[in-house]
Coordinates of C-alpha atoms and ligand atoms in Angstrom, one line a residue:
M968 CA 0.0 0.0 0.0
S969 CA 3.0 2.3 -0.4
E970 CA 1.8 3.3 -3.9
N971 CA 2.1 6.9 -4.8
F972 CA -0.9 9.2 -5.1
I973 CA -2.1 9.7 -8.7
P974 CA -3.7 13.1 -9.0
L975 CA -6.4 13.9 -11.6
S976 CA -4.2 16.5 -13.3
K977 CA -1.0 18.1 -12.2
P978 CA 1.5 20.3 -14.0
S979 CA 4.8 19.1 -15.6
L980 CA 7.6 21.6 -15.3
Q981 CA 10.6 19.8 -16.7
G982 CA 11.6 22.0 -19.6
N983 CA 12.9 25.6 -19.6
E984 CA 10.6 26.8 -16.9
L985 CA 13.3 27.3 -14.2
K986 CA 15.7 28.9 -16.7
Y987 CA 13.2 31.4 -18.0
V988 CA 11.7 32.3 -14.6
T989 CA 15.2 32.7 -13.2
E990 CA 15.9 35.0 -16.1
A991 CA 12.8 37.1 -15.2
I992 CA 13.9 37.3 -11.6
E993 CA 17.5 38.1 -12.4
T994 CA 16.6 40.9 -14.8
E995 CA 14.0 42.0 -12.2
W996 CA 11.2 42.1 -14.8
V997 CA 8.6 40.3 -12.7
S998 CA 5.5 42.4 -13.2
T999 CA 3.1 43.3 -16.1
A1000 CA 5.9 44.5 -18.5
G1001 CA 8.8 42.5 -19.8
P1002 CA 10.0 40.6 -22.8
F1003 CA 8.5 37.2 -22.0
I1004 CA 5.0 38.6 -22.3
Q1005 CA 5.4 39.6 -25.9
S1006 CA 7.3 36.4 -26.8
F1007 CA 4.6 34.3 -25.2
E1008 CA 1.9 36.2 -27.0
E1009 CA 3.6 35.9 -30.3
N1010 CA 4.5 32.2 -29.9
T1011 CA 0.9 31.4 -28.9
A1012 CA -0.5 33.2 -31.9
D1013 CA 2.0 31.4 -34.2
Y1014 CA 1.2 28.0 -32.7
V1015 CA -2.6 28.3 -33.2
N1016 CA -2.2 30.4 -36.3
S1017 CA -4.2 33.4 -35.2
T1018 CA -3.5 37.0 -36.2
G1019 CA -2.6 38.0 -32.7
A1020 CA -2.9 37.3 -29.0
V1021 CA -3.2 39.2 -25.7
A1022 CA -2.0 37.6 -22.5
V1023 CA -4.3 38.0 -19.4
Q1024 CA -4.5 37.1 -15.7
N1025 CA -6.6 34.0 -16.3
G1026 CA -9.2 32.4 -18.6
T1027 CA -12.1 34.0 -16.8
S1028 CA -10.8 37.5 -17.2
G1029 CA -10.1 36.8 -20.9
L1030 CA -13.8 35.7 -21.4
H1031 CA -14.9 38.8 -19.5
I1032 CA -12.9 41.1 -21.8
A1033 CA -14.1 39.3 -25.0
L1034 CA -17.7 39.9 -23.9
E1035 CA -16.9 43.6 -23.1
V1036 CA -15.2 44.3 -26.4
I1037 CA -18.2 42.8 -28.2
G1038 CA -20.3 45.4 -26.3
T1039 CA -22.3 43.1 -24.0
G1040 CA -24.4 45.2 -21.6
R1041 CA -27.3 45.2 -19.3
E1042 CA -30.0 44.9 -22.0
D1043 CA -28.4 41.9 -23.5
E1044 CA -28.5 38.1 -23.3
V1045 CA -25.7 35.7 -24.2
I1046 CA -26.1 32.0 -25.2
V1047 CA -24.1 29.7 -23.0
P1048 CA -23.9 25.9 -22.4
T1049 CA -25.2 24.5 -19.1
L1050 CA -22.6 21.6 -19.2
T1051 CA -19.4 23.6 -18.4
F1052 CA -17.2 25.0 -15.7
I1053 CA -19.0 28.0 -14.3
A1054 CA -16.3 30.4 -15.4
A1055 CA -17.7 30.2 -19.0
V1056 CA -20.9 31.8 -17.7
N1057 CA -20.1 34.2 -14.8
P1058 CA -18.5 36.8 -17.1
V1059 CA -21.9 37.3 -18.8
K1060 CA -23.1 38.5 -15.4
Y1061 CA -20.0 40.7 -14.9
C1062 CA -21.3 42.6 -18.0
G1063 CA -24.7 42.9 -16.4
A1064 CA -26.2 40.7 -19.1
E1065 CA -28.3 37.5 -18.7
P1066 CA -27.3 34.0 -19.8
V1067 CA -29.6 31.7 -21.8
F1068 CA -28.7 28.1 -21.2
M1069 CA -28.4 25.5 -24.0
D1070 CA -28.1 21.7 -24.0
C1071 CA -25.1 19.7 -25.2
D1072 CA -24.9 17.2 -28.0
D1073 CA -23.1 13.9 -27.8
S1074 CA -19.7 15.6 -27.9
L1075 CA -20.6 17.3 -24.6
C1076 CA -20.4 20.6 -26.3
L1077 CA -23.2 23.1 -27.3
D1078 CA -25.9 21.5 -29.5
P1079 CA -26.1 23.4 -32.8
N1080 CA -29.5 22.0 -33.7
K1081 CA -31.1 23.2 -30.5
L1082 CA -29.3 26.5 -30.9
E1083 CA -30.9 27.0 -34.3
K1084 CA -34.3 25.8 -33.1
F1085 CA -34.2 28.3 -30.2
F1086 CA -33.4 31.2 -32.6
E1087 CA -36.1 30.0 -35.1
K1088 CA -38.9 29.4 -32.6
E1089 CA -38.2 31.5 -29.6
C1090 CA -36.5 34.6 -31.1
E1091 CA -37.3 37.4 -33.6
F1092 CA -34.7 38.3 -36.2
S1093 CA -35.1 41.7 -37.8
K1094 CA -32.6 44.3 -39.2
G1095 CA -29.7 42.1 -38.2
I1096 CA -30.8 42.0 -34.6
L1097 CA -31.9 38.9 -32.8
R1098 CA -34.3 39.3 -29.9
N1099 CA -35.6 36.8 -27.4
K1100 CA -39.4 36.8 -27.8
A1101 CA -39.9 36.1 -24.1
T1102 CA -37.8 38.9 -22.7
K1103 CA -37.5 41.3 -25.7
K1104 CA -33.8 41.4 -25.0
Q1105 CA -31.1 41.3 -27.7
I1106 CA -29.1 38.1 -28.0
K1107 CA -25.6 39.5 -28.2
A1108 CA -23.2 36.6 -28.6
I1109 CA -22.8 32.8 -28.3
V1110 CA -20.2 31.4 -25.9
V1111 CA -19.1 27.9 -27.1
V1112 CA -17.0 25.7 -24.8
H1113 CA -14.7 23.0 -26.2
V1114 CA -15.3 20.6 -23.4
F1115 CA -12.3 18.5 -22.2
G1116 CA -10.2 19.3 -25.3
N1117 CA -12.8 18.1 -27.7
M1118 CA -14.1 20.5 -30.4
A1119 CA -17.7 21.8 -30.5
D1120 CA -19.4 21.3 -33.8
M1121 CA -18.0 24.6 -35.1
E1122 CA -19.1 23.9 -38.7
S1123 CA -22.7 24.1 -37.7
I1124 CA -22.4 26.6 -34.9
L1125 CA -20.6 29.1 -37.1
E1126 CA -23.3 28.7 -39.8
V1127 CA -26.1 29.4 -37.3
A1128 CA -24.1 32.3 -35.9
E1129 CA -23.7 33.8 -39.3
K1130 CA -27.3 33.4 -40.2
Y1131 CA -28.3 35.4 -37.1
N1132 CA -25.4 37.9 -37.3
L1133 CA -24.0 36.8 -33.9
P1134 CA -20.4 36.8 -32.8
V1135 CA -19.0 33.6 -31.3
I1136 CA -16.7 33.5 -28.4
E1137 CA -14.8 30.3 -28.1
D1138 CA -14.1 29.2 -24.5
A1139 CA -11.1 27.2 -25.6
T1140 CA -9.7 27.2 -22.1
E1141 CA -9.4 23.4 -22.1
A1142 CA -8.6 23.0 -25.8
I1143 CA -5.3 24.7 -26.8
G1144 CA -3.8 22.5 -29.5
T1145 CA -7.0 21.0 -30.7
Y1146 CA -7.6 21.5 -34.4
Y1147 CA -9.7 20.2 -37.4
K1148 CA -7.9 17.4 -39.3
K1149 CA -10.4 17.5 -42.1
G1150 CA -13.6 19.1 -43.3
K1151 CA -14.5 22.7 -44.0
H1152 CA -12.2 24.1 -41.3
Q1153 CA -9.3 21.8 -41.9
G1154 CA -6.2 23.0 -40.1
R1155 CA -8.0 25.5 -37.9
Y1156 CA -7.4 25.5 -34.2
A1157 CA -9.9 25.7 -31.4
G1158 CA -10.1 29.3 -30.4
T1159 CA -9.4 30.8 -33.8
M1160 CA -12.7 30.4 -35.6
G1161 CA -14.9 32.7 -33.6
T1162 CA -14.6 36.5 -33.1
F1163 CA -12.5 35.7 -30.0
G1164 CA -11.0 32.6 -28.5
V1165 CA -9.8 32.3 -24.9
F1166 CA -7.2 29.9 -23.5
S1167 CA -6.5 29.1 -19.8
F1168 CA -3.2 28.3 -18.2
N1169 CA -4.6 27.4 -14.8
G1170 CA -2.7 24.7 -12.9
N1171 CA -5.0 21.9 -14.0
K1172 CA -5.0 22.7 -17.7
I1173 CA -2.7 21.0 -20.3
M1174 CA -0.1 23.8 -19.9
T1175 CA 0.1 26.2 -17.1
T1176 CA 1.5 29.6 -16.0
G1177 CA 0.3 29.0 -12.4
G1178 CA -2.7 31.1 -13.3
G1179 CA -3.1 32.8 -16.6
G1180 CA -4.9 33.1 -19.9
M1181 CA -4.7 34.3 -23.5
I1182 CA -7.2 36.0 -25.8
V1183 CA -6.7 35.3 -29.5
S1184 CA -8.5 36.7 -32.5
N1185 CA -7.9 37.3 -36.2
D1186 CA -9.0 41.0 -35.9
N1187 CA -6.2 43.3 -34.8
E1188 CA -8.6 46.1 -34.0
L1189 CA -10.5 43.9 -31.6
L1190 CA -7.3 42.7 -30.0
A1191 CA -6.2 46.3 -29.5
Q1192 CA -9.4 47.1 -27.7
A1193 CA -8.9 44.0 -25.5
R1194 CA -5.4 45.2 -24.7
H1195 CA -6.6 48.6 -23.8
L1196 CA -9.3 47.3 -21.5
I1197 CA -6.9 45.0 -19.6
T1198 CA -4.5 47.9 -19.1
Q1199 CA -7.0 50.1 -17.1
A1200 CA -8.1 51.7 -20.4
K1201 CA -5.1 54.0 -20.1
S1202 CA -5.0 56.1 -23.2
D1203 CA -2.0 58.3 -22.3
P1204 CA 0.8 56.6 -20.3
L1205 CA 2.4 59.8 -19.2
Y1206 CA -0.6 61.9 -18.1
Y1207 CA -2.7 58.9 -17.1
T1208 CA -5.9 59.7 -19.0
H1209 CA -8.5 56.9 -19.1
D1210 CA -11.3 56.9 -21.6
Q1211 CA -13.3 53.9 -20.2
V1212 CA -13.6 51.9 -17.0
G1213 CA -10.8 49.4 -17.6
Y1214 CA -9.4 46.4 -15.7
N1215 CA -6.1 45.3 -14.3
Y1216 CA -6.1 42.0 -16.1
R1217 CA -2.6 41.8 -17.5
M1218 CA -0.4 38.8 -17.3
T1219 CA 3.0 39.2 -15.5
N1220 CA 6.4 38.5 -17.0
L1221 CA 6.9 35.8 -14.4
Q1222 CA 3.8 34.0 -15.6
A1223 CA 4.8 34.5 -19.2
A1224 CA 8.2 33.0 -18.6
L1225 CA 6.5 29.9 -17.4
G1226 CA 4.1 29.9 -20.2
L1227 CA 6.8 30.2 -22.9
A1228 CA 8.6 27.2 -21.5
Q1229 CA 5.3 25.2 -21.3
L1230 CA 4.3 26.1 -24.9
E1231 CA 7.6 24.7 -26.1
Q1232 CA 6.5 21.4 -24.7
L1233 CA 2.8 21.5 -25.6
E1234 CA 3.1 19.1 -28.6
S1235 CA 5.0 16.6 -26.5
F1236 CA 2.4 16.8 -23.7
I1237 CA -0.3 16.1 -26.4
E1238 CA 1.7 13.1 -27.6
T1239 CA 2.0 11.7 -24.1
K1240 CA -1.7 12.3 -23.5
S1241 CA -2.6 10.6 -26.8
I1242 CA -0.5 7.5 -26.0
N1243 CA -2.0 7.3 -22.5
Y1244 CA -5.5 7.7 -24.0
S1245 CA -4.9 4.7 -26.2
H1246 CA -3.7 2.6 -23.2
Y1247 CA -6.8 3.5 -21.2
Q1248 CA -8.9 2.8 -24.3
E1249 CA -7.5 -0.7 -24.7
A1250 CA -8.2 -1.7 -21.1
I1251 CA -11.5 0.1 -20.7
K1252 CA -13.2 -1.4 -23.7
K1253 CA -12.8 -4.8 -22.1
I1254 CA -14.6 -3.7 -18.9
P1255 CA -18.4 -4.2 -19.1
G1256 CA -20.3 -1.0 -18.2
L1257 CA -17.4 1.4 -18.8
E1258 CA -16.7 3.4 -21.9
L1259 CA -13.9 5.9 -22.5
F1260 CA -15.4 9.1 -23.9
S1261 CA -14.2 9.6 -27.5
F1262 CA -13.3 12.8 -29.2
R1263 CA -14.8 14.0 -32.5
S1264 CA -13.3 12.0 -35.4
S1265 CA -12.6 15.0 -37.6
I1266 CA -10.2 16.6 -35.1
R1267 CA -6.8 16.2 -33.6
P1268 CA -7.7 16.7 -29.9
N1269 CA -5.3 17.8 -27.3
Y1270 CA -6.6 14.9 -25.1
W1271 CA -6.7 17.3 -22.1
F1272 CA -9.2 15.4 -19.9
Y1273 CA -10.2 11.7 -20.1
A1274 CA -13.8 11.0 -19.2
I1275 CA -15.4 7.6 -18.7
K1276 CA -19.1 6.8 -18.9
V1277 CA -20.1 4.6 -16.0
Q1278 CA -23.2 2.5 -16.9
S1279 CA -25.2 0.5 -14.4
E1280 CA -23.8 -2.7 -15.9
Y1281 CA -20.5 -1.8 -14.2
G1282 CA -21.8 -2.8 -10.9
L1283 CA -20.6 0.3 -9.0
T1284 CA -22.3 3.6 -9.0
R1285 CA -20.4 6.6 -10.1
R1286 CA -19.9 7.7 -6.5
E1287 CA -18.8 4.2 -5.4
L1288 CA -16.3 4.2 -8.2
I1289 CA -14.8 7.5 -7.2
D1290 CA -14.6 6.5 -3.6
S1291 CA -13.1 3.1 -4.4
L1292 CA -10.4 4.8 -6.6
E1293 CA -9.7 7.2 -3.8
Q1294 CA -9.0 4.3 -1.5
E1295 CA -6.4 3.2 -4.0
K1296 CA -4.9 6.7 -4.0
I1297 CA -6.2 7.5 -7.4
Q1298 CA -8.0 10.8 -7.8
A1299 CA -11.2 10.8 -9.9
R1300 CA -14.0 13.3 -10.1
P1301 CA -17.5 13.7 -11.5
I1302 CA -18.2 16.1 -14.2
W1303 CA -19.4 19.6 -13.2
D1304 CA -22.9 20.1 -11.9
L1305 CA -25.1 21.8 -14.5
I1306 CA -24.9 25.6 -14.3
H1307 CA -28.6 26.4 -14.7
H1308 CA -29.1 24.4 -11.5
Q1309 CA -26.7 26.5 -9.5
Q1310 CA -27.9 29.1 -7.1
P1311 CA -27.1 32.3 -9.0
Y1312 CA -28.7 30.9 -12.2
K1313 CA -31.9 29.2 -11.0
N1314 CA -34.1 31.9 -12.6
A1315 CA -32.3 32.1 -15.9
Q1316 CA -33.9 30.7 -19.1
A1317 CA -32.8 27.2 -20.0
Y1318 CA -33.9 25.8 -23.3
E1319 CA -34.8 22.1 -23.7
I1320 CA -32.0 20.8 -21.6
E1321 CA -32.2 17.0 -22.0
K1322 CA -28.9 15.4 -22.7
A1323 CA -26.8 17.4 -20.2
P1324 CA -28.5 15.8 -17.2
I1325 CA -27.9 12.3 -18.6
Y1326 CA -24.2 12.9 -19.2
L1327 CA -24.0 14.6 -15.8
N1328 CA -24.9 11.3 -14.2
L1329 CA -22.6 9.1 -16.3
I1330 CA -19.3 10.8 -16.4
V1331 CA -16.2 10.4 -14.2
N1332 CA -12.8 12.0 -15.0
I1333 CA -9.7 9.9 -14.4
P1334 CA -6.1 10.9 -14.1
C1335 CA -4.7 12.7 -17.2
S1336 CA -1.6 14.7 -16.2
S1337 CA 0.7 15.6 -19.1
D1338 CA 3.5 13.5 -17.7
L1339 CA 1.4 10.6 -16.3
S1340 CA 3.6 7.5 -16.6
S1341 CA 2.4 4.4 -18.4
R1342 CA 2.9 2.5 -15.1
D1343 CA 0.3 4.8 -13.4
V1344 CA -2.1 4.4 -16.3
E1345 CA -1.7 0.6 -15.9
R1346 CA -2.4 1.0 -12.2
V1347 CA -5.6 2.9 -12.9
N1348 CA -6.7 0.3 -15.5
V1349 CA -6.0 -2.6 -13.1
C1350 CA -8.2 -0.9 -10.5
L1351 CA -11.0 -0.2 -12.9
A1352 CA -11.1 -3.8 -13.9
K1353 CA -10.7 -5.2 -10.4
L1354 CA -13.5 -3.0 -9.0
N1355 CA -15.7 -4.6 -11.6
E1356 CA -15.3 -8.0 -10.0
P1357 CA -17.3 -8.1 -6.8
T1358 CA -15.6 -11.3 -5.5
E1359 CA -12.2 -9.7 -5.4
M1360 CA -13.4 -6.8 -3.4
G1361 CA -12.5 -7.3 0.3
S1362 CA -15.6 -6.7 2.3
D1363 CA -13.5 -4.7 4.8
Q1364 CA -13.3 -2.0 2.1
Y1365 CA -16.9 -1.1 2.6
Ligands
PLP89 C1 -10.6 26.5 -16.7 C2 -11.8 27.0 -17.3 C3 -12.1 28.4 -17.4 C4 -11.5 29.4 -16.6 O1 -10.1 29.6 -16.7 P1 -9.3 30.2 -15.5 O2 -8.0 30.4 -16.1 O3 -9.3 29.2 -14.4 O4 -10.0 31.5 -15.1 C5 -13.3 28.7 -18.1 N1 -14.0 27.8 -18.7 C6 -13.7 26.5 -18.7 C7 -14.6 25.6 -19.5 C8 -12.6 26.1 -18.0 O5 -12.4 24.7 -18.0

């Protein structure tokens, strides 16, 4: 029982992290100016092939700024998924606007068919403006989340968005590195197809700056507005004139030093994650009642999070599975609770939410760190299989 603890997701800092952070400290550029910030922005934009990038404090602040630049205000509504981490939704409220919750499809991401149906049946479209019939409020934008490093159905979502003249903000916080391998958007990265895309470099994401984020766009004018807003909307650096209420959302040079080193390793992280995914896949397909969640076939995913669907055939409930793994020092976790059920959003409009509650009750996330060893994957696989055989379970475990 002296096995090591296997966390759900932890950072891997084996590249140039120490070197670059040391350089930031030795040169005393540790705050919101310094050369690593620009390099990190340029390299990220290069990597995902966007026109530009603006580094920010975290993914949440990036999403907030994207909504602000688009002009989201008190009279507006924004389409959001209900199956997501809550940080995709809260920024709508920061702008004083209201969210309208949508269901997911089988990719766990926003369902484009229900989106279109909602616009067709429940909204009025006139003179390029879409209004919710129930509230008379203008629908201002669509926030799409690329859940677990999968890709939402961007082909369909962008078509619907275009038809109704709506900007799309891609919450690509979990999906840096995911791109279309084929189809209409072949070669395009998650985050670069909408008006704005936002990445997160929180400690649990595929690459980390401790805490941090990045806004990307193909529109330089919009990126300039974003940069202005995150810099306290300072329009004259000498006389300190400000033309708007801005924010202090800039990334520090210390964070960017970490980020630059992490970005250098991103492809190797994805490679490791892809190999570990296959090893999980091989073992899990042999276990009755368990299924490893698969990514959309038209994409190269970044394999950020592994999700298993736990069916009743497995013999253990989702909760029992999580608890049993914990006893084996393996961290697992259920998917997020739905956002339209959360206290601050109980009165918000939610449209035909049917699939999200089903997936909510099926999914467990299992260890997925970027440097997870094959030995640890094997240990998880053995546990998953063993837990399925009731006779081998010592009664003292329960
Ligand atoms: C992590 C995450 C965010 C927020 O990013 P932070 O950097 O933690 O602020 C937003 N949306 C989703 C879906 C996330 O997973």
